[in-house]
CSV table of N, CA and C in Angstrom, one decimal:
chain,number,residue,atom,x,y,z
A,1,UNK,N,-5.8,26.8,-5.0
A,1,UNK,CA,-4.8,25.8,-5.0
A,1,UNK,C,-5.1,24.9,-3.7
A,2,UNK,N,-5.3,23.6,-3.7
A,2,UNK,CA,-5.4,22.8,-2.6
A,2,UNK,C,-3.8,22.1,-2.8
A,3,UNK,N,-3.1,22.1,-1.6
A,3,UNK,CA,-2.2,21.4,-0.6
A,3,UNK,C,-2.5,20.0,-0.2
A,4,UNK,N,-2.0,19.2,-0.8
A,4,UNK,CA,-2.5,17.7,-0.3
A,4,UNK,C,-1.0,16.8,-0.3
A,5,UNK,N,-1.0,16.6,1.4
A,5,UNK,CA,0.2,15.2,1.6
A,5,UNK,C,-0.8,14.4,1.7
A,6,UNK,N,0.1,13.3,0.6
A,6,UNK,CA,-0.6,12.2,0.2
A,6,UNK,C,0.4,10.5,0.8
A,7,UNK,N,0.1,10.0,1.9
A,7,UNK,CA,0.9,9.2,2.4
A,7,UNK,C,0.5,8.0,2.3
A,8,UNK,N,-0.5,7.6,1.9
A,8,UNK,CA,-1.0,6.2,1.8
A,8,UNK,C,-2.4,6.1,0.8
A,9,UNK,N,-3.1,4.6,0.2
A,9,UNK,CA,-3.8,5.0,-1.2
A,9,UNK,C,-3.1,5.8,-2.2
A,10,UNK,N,-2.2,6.0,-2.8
A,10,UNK,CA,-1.7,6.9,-3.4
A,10,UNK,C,-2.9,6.7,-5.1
A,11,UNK,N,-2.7,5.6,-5.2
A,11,UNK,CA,-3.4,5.2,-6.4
A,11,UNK,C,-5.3,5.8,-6.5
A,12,UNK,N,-5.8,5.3,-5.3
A,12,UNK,CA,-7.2,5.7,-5.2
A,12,UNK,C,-7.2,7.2,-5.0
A,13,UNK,N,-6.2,8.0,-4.7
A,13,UNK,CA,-6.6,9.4,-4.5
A,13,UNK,C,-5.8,9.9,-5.6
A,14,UNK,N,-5.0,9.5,-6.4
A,14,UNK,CA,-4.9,10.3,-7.3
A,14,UNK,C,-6.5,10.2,-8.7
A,15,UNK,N,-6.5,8.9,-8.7
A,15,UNK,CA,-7.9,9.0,-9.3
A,15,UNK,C,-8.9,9.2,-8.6
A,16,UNK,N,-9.4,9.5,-7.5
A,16,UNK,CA,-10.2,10.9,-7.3
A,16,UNK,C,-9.6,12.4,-7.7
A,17,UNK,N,-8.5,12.6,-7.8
A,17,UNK,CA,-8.0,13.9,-7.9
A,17,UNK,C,-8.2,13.8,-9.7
A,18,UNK,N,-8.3,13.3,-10.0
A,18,UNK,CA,-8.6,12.8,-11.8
A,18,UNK,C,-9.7,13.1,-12.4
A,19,UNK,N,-10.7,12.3,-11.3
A,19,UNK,CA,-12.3,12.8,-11.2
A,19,UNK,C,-12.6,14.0,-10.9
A,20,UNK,N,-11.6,14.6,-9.8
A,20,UNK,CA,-12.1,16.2,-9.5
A,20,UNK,C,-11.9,16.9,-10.5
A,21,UNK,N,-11.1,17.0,-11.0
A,21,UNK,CA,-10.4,17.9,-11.9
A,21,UNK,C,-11.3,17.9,-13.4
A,22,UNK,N,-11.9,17.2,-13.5
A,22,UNK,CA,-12.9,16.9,-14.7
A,22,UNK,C,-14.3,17.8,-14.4
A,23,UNK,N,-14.2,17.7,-13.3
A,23,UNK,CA,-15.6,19.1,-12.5
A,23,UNK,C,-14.9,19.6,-12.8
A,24,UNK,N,-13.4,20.8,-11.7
A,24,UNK,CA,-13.4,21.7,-11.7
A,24,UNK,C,-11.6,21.9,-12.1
A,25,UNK,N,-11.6,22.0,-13.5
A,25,UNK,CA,-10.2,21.9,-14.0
A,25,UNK,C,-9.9,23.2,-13.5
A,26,UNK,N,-10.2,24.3,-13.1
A,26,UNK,CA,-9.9,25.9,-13.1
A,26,UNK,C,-9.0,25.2,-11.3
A,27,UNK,N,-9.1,24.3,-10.9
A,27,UNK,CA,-8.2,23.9,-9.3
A,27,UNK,C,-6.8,23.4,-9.7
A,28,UNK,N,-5.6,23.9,-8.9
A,28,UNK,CA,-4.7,23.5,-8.9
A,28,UNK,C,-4.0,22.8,-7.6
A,29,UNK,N,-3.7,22.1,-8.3
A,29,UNK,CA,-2.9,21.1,-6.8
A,29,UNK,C,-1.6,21.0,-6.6
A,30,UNK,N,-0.9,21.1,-4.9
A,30,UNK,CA,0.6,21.4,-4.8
A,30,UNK,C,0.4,20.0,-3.5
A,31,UNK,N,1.1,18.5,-4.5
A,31,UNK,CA,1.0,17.4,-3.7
A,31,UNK,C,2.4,17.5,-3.0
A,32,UNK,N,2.2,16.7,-2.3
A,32,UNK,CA,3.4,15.6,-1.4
A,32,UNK,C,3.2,14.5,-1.6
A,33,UNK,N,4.2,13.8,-1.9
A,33,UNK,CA,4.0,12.2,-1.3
A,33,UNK,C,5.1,11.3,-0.9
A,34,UNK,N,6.3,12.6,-0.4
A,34,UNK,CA,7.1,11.9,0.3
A,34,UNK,C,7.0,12.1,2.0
A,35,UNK,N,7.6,12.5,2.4
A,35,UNK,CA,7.8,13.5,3.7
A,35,UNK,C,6.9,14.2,4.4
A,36,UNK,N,6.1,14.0,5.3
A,36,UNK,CA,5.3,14.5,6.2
A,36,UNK,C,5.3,15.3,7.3
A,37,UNK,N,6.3,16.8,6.8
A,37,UNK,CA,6.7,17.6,7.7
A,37,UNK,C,6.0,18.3,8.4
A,38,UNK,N,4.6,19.6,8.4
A,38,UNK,CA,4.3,19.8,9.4
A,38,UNK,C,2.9,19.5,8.7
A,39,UNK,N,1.8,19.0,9.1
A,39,UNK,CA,0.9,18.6,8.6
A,39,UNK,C,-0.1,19.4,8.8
A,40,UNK,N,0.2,21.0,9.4
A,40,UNK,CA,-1.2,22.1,9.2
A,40,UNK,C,-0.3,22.8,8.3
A,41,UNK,N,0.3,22.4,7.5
A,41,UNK,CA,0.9,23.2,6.3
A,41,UNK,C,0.0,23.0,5.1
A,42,UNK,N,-0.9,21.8,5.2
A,42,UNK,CA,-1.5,21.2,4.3
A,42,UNK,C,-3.1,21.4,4.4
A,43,UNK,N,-4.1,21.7,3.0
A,43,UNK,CA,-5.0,21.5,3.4
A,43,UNK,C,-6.0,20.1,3.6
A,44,UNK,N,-5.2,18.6,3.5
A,44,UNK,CA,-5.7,17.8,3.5
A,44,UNK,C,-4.1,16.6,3.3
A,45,UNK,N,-4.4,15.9,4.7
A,45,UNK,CA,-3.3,15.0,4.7
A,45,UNK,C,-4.0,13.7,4.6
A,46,UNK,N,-3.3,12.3,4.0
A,46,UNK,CA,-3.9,11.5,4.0
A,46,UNK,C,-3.2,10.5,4.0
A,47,UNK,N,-3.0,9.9,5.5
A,47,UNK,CA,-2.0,8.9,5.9
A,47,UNK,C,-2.9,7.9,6.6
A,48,UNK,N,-1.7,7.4,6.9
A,48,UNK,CA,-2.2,6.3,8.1
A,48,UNK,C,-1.4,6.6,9.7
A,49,UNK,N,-0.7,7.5,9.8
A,49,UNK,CA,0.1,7.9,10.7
A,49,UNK,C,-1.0,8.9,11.5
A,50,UNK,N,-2.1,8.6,11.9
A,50,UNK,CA,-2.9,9.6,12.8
A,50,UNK,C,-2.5,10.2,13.9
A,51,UNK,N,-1.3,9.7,14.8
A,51,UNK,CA,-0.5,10.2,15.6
A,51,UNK,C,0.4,11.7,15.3
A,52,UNK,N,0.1,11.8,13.8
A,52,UNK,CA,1.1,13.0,13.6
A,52,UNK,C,0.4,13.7,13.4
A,53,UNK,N,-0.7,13.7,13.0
A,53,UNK,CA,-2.2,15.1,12.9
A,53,UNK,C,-2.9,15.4,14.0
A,54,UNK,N,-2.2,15.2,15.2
A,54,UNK,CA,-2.9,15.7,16.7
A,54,UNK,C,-3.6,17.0,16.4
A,55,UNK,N,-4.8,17.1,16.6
A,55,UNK,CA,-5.4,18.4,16.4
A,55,UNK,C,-6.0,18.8,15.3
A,56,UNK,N,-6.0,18.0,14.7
A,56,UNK,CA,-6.8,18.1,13.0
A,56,UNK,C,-7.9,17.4,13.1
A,57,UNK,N,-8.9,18.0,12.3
A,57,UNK,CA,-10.0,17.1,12.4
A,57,UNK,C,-10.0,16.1,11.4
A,58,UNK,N,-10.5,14.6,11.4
A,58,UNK,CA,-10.3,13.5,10.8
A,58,UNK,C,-11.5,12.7,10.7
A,59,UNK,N,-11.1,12.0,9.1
A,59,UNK,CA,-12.1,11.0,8.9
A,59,UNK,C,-11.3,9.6,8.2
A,60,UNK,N,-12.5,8.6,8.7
A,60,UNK,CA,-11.8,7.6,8.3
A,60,UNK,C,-12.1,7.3,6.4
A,61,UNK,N,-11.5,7.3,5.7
A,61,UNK,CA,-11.8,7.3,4.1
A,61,UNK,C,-12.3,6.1,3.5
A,62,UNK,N,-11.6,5.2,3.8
A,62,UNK,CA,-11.5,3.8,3.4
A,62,UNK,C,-10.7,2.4,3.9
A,63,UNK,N,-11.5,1.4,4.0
A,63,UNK,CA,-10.8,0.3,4.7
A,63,UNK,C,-10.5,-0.7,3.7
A,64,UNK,N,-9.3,-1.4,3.6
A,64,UNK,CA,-8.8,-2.2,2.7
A,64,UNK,C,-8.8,-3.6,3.0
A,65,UNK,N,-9.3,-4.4,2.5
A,65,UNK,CA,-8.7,-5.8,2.7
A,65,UNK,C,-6.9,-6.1,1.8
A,66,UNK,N,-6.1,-7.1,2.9
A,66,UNK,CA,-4.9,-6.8,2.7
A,66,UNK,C,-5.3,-8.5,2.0
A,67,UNK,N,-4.5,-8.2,1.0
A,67,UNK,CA,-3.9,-9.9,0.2
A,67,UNK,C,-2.6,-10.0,0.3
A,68,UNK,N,-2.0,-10.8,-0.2
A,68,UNK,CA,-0.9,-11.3,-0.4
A,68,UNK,C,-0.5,-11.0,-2.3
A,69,UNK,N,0.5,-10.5,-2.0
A,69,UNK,CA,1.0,-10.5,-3.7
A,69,UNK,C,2.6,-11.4,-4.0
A,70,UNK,N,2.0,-12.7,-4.9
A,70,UNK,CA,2.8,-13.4,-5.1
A,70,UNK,C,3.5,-14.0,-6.4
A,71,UNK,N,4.6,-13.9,-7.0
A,71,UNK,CA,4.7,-14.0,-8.5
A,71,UNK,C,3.9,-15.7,-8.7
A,72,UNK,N,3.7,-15.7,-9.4
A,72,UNK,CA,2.6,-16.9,-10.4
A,72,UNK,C,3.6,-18.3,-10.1
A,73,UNK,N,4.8,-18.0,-10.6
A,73,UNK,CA,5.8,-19.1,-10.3
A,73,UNK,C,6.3,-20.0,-9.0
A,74,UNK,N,5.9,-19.0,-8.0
A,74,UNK,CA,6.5,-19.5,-6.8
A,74,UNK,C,6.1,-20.5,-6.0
A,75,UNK,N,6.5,-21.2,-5.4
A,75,UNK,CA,6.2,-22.3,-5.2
A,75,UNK,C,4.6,-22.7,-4.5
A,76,UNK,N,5.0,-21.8,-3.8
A,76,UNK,CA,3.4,-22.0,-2.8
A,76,UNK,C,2.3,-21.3,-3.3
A,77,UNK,N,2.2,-20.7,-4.5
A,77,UNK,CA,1.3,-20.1,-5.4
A,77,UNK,C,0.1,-21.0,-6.0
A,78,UNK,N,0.5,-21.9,-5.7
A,78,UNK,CA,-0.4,-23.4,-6.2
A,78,UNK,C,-1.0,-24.1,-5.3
A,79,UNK,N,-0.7,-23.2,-4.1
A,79,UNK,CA,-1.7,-24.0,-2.9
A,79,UNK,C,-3.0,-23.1,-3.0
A,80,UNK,N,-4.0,-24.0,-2.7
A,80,UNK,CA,-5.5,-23.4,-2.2
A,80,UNK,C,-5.6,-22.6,-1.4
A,81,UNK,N,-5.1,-22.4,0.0
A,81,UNK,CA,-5.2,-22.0,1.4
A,81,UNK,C,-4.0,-21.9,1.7
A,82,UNK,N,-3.6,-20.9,2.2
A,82,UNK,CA,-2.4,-19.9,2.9
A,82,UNK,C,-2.5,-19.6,3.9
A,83,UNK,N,-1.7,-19.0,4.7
A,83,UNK,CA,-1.5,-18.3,5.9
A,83,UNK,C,0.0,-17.3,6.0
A,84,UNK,N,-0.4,-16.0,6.5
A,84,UNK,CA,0.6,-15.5,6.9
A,84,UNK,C,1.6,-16.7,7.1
A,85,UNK,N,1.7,-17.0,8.0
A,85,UNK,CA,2.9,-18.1,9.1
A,85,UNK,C,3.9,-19.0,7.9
A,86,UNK,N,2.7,-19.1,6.5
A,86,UNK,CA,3.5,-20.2,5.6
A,86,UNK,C,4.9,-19.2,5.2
A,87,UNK,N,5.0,-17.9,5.5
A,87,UNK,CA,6.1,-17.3,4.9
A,87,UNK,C,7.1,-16.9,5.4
A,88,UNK,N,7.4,-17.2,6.6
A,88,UNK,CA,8.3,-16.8,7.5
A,88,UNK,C,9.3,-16.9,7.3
A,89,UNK,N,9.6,-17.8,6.3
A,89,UNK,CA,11.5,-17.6,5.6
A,89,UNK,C,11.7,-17.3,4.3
A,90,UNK,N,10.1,-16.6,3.5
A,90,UNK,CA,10.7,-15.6,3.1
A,90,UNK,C,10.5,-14.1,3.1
A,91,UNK,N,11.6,-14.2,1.5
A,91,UNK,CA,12.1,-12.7,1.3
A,91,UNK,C,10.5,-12.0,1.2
A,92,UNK,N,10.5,-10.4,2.1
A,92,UNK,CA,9.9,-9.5,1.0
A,92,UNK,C,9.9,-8.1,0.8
A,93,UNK,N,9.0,-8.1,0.1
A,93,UNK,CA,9.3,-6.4,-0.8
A,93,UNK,C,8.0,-5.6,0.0
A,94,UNK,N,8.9,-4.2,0.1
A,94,UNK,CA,7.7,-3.3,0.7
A,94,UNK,C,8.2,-1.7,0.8
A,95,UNK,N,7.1,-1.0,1.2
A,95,UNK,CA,7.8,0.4,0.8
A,95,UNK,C,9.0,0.6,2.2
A,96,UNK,N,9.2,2.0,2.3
A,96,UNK,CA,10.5,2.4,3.2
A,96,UNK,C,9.5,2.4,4.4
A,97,UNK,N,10.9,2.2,5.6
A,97,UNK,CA,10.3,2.3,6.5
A,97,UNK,C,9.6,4.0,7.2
A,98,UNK,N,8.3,3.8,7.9
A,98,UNK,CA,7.4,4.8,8.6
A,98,UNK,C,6.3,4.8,7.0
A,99,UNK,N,6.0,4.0,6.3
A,99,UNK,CA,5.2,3.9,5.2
A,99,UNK,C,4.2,2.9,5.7
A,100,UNK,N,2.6,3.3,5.0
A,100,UNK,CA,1.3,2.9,5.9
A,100,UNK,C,1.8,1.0,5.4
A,101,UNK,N,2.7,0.8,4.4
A,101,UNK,CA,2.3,-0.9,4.0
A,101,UNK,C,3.5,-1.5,4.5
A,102,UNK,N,4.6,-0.7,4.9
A,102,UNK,CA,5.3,-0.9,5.7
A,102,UNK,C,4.9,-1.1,7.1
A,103,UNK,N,4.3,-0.6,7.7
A,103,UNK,CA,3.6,-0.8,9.1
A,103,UNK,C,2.6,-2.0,9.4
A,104,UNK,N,1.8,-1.8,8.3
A,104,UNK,CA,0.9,-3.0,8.6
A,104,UNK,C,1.8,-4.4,8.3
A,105,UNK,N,2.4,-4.2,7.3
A,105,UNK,CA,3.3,-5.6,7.0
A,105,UNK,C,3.8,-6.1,8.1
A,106,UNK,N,4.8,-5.0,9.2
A,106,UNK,CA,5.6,-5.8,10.0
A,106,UNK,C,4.6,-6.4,11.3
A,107,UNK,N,3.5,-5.2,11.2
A,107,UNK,CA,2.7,-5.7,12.4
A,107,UNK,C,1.6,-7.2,12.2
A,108,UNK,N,1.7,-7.0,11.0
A,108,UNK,CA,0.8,-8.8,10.5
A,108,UNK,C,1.7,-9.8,10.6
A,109,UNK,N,3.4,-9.3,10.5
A,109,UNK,CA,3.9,-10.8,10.3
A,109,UNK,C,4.3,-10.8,12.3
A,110,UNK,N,4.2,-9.9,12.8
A,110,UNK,CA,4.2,-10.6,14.1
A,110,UNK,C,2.9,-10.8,14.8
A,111,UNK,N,2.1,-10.6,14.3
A,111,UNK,CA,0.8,-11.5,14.6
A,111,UNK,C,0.6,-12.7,14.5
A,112,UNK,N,1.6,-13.2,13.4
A,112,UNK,CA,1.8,-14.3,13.0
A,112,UNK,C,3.0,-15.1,12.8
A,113,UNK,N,3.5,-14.4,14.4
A,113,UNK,CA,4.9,-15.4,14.8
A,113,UNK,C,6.0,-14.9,14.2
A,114,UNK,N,6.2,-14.0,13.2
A,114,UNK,CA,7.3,-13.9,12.9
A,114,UNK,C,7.8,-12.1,12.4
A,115,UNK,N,9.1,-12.3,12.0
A,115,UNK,CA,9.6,-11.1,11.7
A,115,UNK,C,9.9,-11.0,10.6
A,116,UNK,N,9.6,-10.5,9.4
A,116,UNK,CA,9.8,-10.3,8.4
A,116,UNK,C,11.0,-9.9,7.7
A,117,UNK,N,11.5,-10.4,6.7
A,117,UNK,CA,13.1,-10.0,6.2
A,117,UNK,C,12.8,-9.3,4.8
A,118,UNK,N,13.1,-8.2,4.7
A,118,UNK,CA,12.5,-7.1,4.2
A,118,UNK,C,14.0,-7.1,3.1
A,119,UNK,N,13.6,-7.7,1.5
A,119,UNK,CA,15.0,-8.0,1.2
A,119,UNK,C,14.9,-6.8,-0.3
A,120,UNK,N,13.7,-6.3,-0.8
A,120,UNK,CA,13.7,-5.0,-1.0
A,120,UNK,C,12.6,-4.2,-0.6
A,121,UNK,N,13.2,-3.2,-0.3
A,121,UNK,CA,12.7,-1.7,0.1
A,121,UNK,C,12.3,-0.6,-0.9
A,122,UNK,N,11.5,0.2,-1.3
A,122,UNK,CA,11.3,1.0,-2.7
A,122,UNK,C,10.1,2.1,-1.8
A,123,UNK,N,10.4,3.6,-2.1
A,123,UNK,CA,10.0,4.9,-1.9
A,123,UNK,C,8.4,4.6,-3.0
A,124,UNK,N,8.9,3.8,-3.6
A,124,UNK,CA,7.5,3.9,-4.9
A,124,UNK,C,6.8,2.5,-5.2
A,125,UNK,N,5.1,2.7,-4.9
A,125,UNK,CA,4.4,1.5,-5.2
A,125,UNK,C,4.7,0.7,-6.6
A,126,UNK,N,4.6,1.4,-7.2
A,126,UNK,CA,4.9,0.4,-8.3
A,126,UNK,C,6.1,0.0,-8.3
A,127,UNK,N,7.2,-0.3,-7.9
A,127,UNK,CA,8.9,-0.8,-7.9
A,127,UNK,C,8.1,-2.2,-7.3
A,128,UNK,N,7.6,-1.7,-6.1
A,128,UNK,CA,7.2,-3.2,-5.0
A,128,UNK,C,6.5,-4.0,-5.9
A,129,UNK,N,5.4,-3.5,-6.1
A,129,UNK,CA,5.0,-4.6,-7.5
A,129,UNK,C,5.9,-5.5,-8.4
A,130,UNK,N,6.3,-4.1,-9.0
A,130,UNK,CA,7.3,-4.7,-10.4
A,130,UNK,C,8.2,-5.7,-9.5
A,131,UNK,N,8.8,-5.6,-8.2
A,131,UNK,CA,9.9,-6.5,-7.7
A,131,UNK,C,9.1,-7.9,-7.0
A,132,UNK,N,7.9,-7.7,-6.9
A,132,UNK,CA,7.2,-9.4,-6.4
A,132,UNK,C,7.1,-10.3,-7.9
A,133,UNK,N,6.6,-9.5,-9.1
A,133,UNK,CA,6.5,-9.4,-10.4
A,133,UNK,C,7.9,-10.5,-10.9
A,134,UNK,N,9.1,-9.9,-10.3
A,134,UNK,CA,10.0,-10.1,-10.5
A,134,UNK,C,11.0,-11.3,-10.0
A,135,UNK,N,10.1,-11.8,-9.0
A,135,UNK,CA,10.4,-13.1,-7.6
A,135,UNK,C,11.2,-12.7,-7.1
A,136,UNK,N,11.5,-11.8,-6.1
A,136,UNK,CA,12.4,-10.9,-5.7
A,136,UNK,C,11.6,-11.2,-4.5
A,137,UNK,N,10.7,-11.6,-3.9
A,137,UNK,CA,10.2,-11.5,-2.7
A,137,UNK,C,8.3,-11.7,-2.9
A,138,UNK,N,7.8,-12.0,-2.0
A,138,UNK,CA,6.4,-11.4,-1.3
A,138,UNK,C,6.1,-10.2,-0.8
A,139,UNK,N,4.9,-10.0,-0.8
A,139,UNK,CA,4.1,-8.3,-0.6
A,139,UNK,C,2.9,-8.3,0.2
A,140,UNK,N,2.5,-7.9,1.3
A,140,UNK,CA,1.4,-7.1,1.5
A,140,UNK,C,1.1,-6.5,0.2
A,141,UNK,N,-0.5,-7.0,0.2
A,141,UNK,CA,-1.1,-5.7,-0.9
A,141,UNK,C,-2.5,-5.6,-0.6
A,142,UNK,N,-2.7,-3.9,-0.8
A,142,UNK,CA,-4.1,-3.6,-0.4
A,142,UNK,C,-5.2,-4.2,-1.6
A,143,UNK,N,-6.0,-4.8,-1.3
A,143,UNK,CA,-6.9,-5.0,-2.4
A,143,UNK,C,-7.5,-3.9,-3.3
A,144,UNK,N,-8.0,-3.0,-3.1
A,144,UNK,CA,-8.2,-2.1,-3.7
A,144,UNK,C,-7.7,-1.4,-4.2
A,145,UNK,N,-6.6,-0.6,-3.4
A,145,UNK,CA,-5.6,-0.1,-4.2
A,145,UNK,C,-4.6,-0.3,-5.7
A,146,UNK,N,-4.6,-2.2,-5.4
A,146,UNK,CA,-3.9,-2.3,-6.7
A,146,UNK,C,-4.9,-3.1,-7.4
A,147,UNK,N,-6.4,-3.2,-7.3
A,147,UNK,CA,-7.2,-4.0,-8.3
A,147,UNK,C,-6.6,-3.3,-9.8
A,148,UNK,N,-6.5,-4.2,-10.7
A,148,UNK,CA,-6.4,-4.2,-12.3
A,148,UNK,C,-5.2,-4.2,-12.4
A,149,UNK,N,-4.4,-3.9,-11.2
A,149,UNK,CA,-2.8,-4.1,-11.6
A,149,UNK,C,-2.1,-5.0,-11.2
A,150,UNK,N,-2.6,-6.4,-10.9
A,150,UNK,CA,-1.8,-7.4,-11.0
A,150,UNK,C,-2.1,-8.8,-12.0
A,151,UNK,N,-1.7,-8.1,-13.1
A,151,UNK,CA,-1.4,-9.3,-14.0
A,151,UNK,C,-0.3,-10.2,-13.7
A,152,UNK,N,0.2,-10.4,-13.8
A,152,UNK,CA,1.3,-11.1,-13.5
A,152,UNK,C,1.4,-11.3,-12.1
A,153,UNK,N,0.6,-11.1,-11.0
A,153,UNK,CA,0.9,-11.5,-10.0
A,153,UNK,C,-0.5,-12.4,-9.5
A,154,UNK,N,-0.1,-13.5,-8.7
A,154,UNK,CA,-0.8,-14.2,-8.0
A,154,UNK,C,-1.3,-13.5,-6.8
A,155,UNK,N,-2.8,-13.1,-7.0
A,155,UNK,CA,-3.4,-11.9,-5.7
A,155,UNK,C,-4.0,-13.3,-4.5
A,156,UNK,N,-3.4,-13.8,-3.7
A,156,UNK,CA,-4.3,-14.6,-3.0
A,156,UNK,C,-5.5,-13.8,-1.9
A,157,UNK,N,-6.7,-14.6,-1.8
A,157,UNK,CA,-7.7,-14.0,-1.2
A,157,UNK,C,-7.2,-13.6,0.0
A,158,UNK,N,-8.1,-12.7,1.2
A,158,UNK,CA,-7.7,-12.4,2.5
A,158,UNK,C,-7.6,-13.1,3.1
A,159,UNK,N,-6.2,-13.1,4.3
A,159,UNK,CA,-5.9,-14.4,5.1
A,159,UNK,C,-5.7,-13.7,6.1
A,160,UNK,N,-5.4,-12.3,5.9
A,160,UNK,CA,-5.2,-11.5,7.4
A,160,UNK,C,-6.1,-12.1,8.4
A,161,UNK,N,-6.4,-13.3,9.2
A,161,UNK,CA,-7.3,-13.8,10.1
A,161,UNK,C,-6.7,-14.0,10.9
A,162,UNK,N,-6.7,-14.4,12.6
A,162,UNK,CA,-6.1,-15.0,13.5
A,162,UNK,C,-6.0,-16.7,13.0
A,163,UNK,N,-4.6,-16.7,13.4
A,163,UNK,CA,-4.4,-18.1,13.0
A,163,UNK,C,-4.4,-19.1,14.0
């Protein structure tokens, strides 16, 4: 039995765990993917919170380029070239707070002048989707993590850049 808290990529590591299990179906897995309580409980954590695995040995897995997830309709979806900064008054969607897209979110939009109004909150990647999907707001979104799953949504290219 492998122990795995799973706090961030949820999507890319369950499909590795999809792939493993196709080798060696005879493995059983006892996930997390809420709560990050003591993290040598686990035989493999995989966050973005490196501060809380003091003493564990670590690797870095994978780096994302961050997009913007925007419904098709919205107004500024028809522009060529974007910037963090164009969004400052609005709404958006993102997971709860101490969550890896929650963190980078707030720390991008004050790189770029502003504070973010966080008008829904959701425990679960796909809700944040379904609710940008929805024009309920804008999203941080990892590019890789949600490649093939935004139909309905306007993925604009990386803009995370100093502006």
């Amino acid at each position: 039995e492998i122990k795995m808290f799973i706090g961030a990529n949820r999507r890319a590591v369950t499909l590795a765990i999809e792939r493993f299990r196709e080798i060696y179906p005879q493995v059983n897995f006892l996930l997390n993917h809420s709560a990050l309580s003591d993290p040598m409980s686990y035989d493999l954590v995989i966050t973005h919170d490196v501060a809380r695995c003091a003493g564990m040995e670590r690797c870095l897995l994978r780096k994302e380029k961050l997009c913007l997830a925007i419904e098709r309709s919205h107004p500024l979806a028809q522009r060529e070239h974007l910037a963090l900064s164009d969004f400052a008054e609005e709404s958006f969607v993102s997971m709860h707070v101490g969550s890896s897209l929650r963190d980078v979110t707030e720390a991008a939009c004050k790189n770029a002048g502003f504070l973010p109004k966080f008008t829904v909150q959701s425990d679960d990647p796909a809700y944040v989707r379904k609710y940008v999907e929805l024009g309920m707001g804008v999203a941080l979104a990892p590019e890789l993590s949600l490649e093939g799953q935004l139909a309905r949504y306007r993925l604009q290219p990386p803009w995370l850049v100093p502006e």
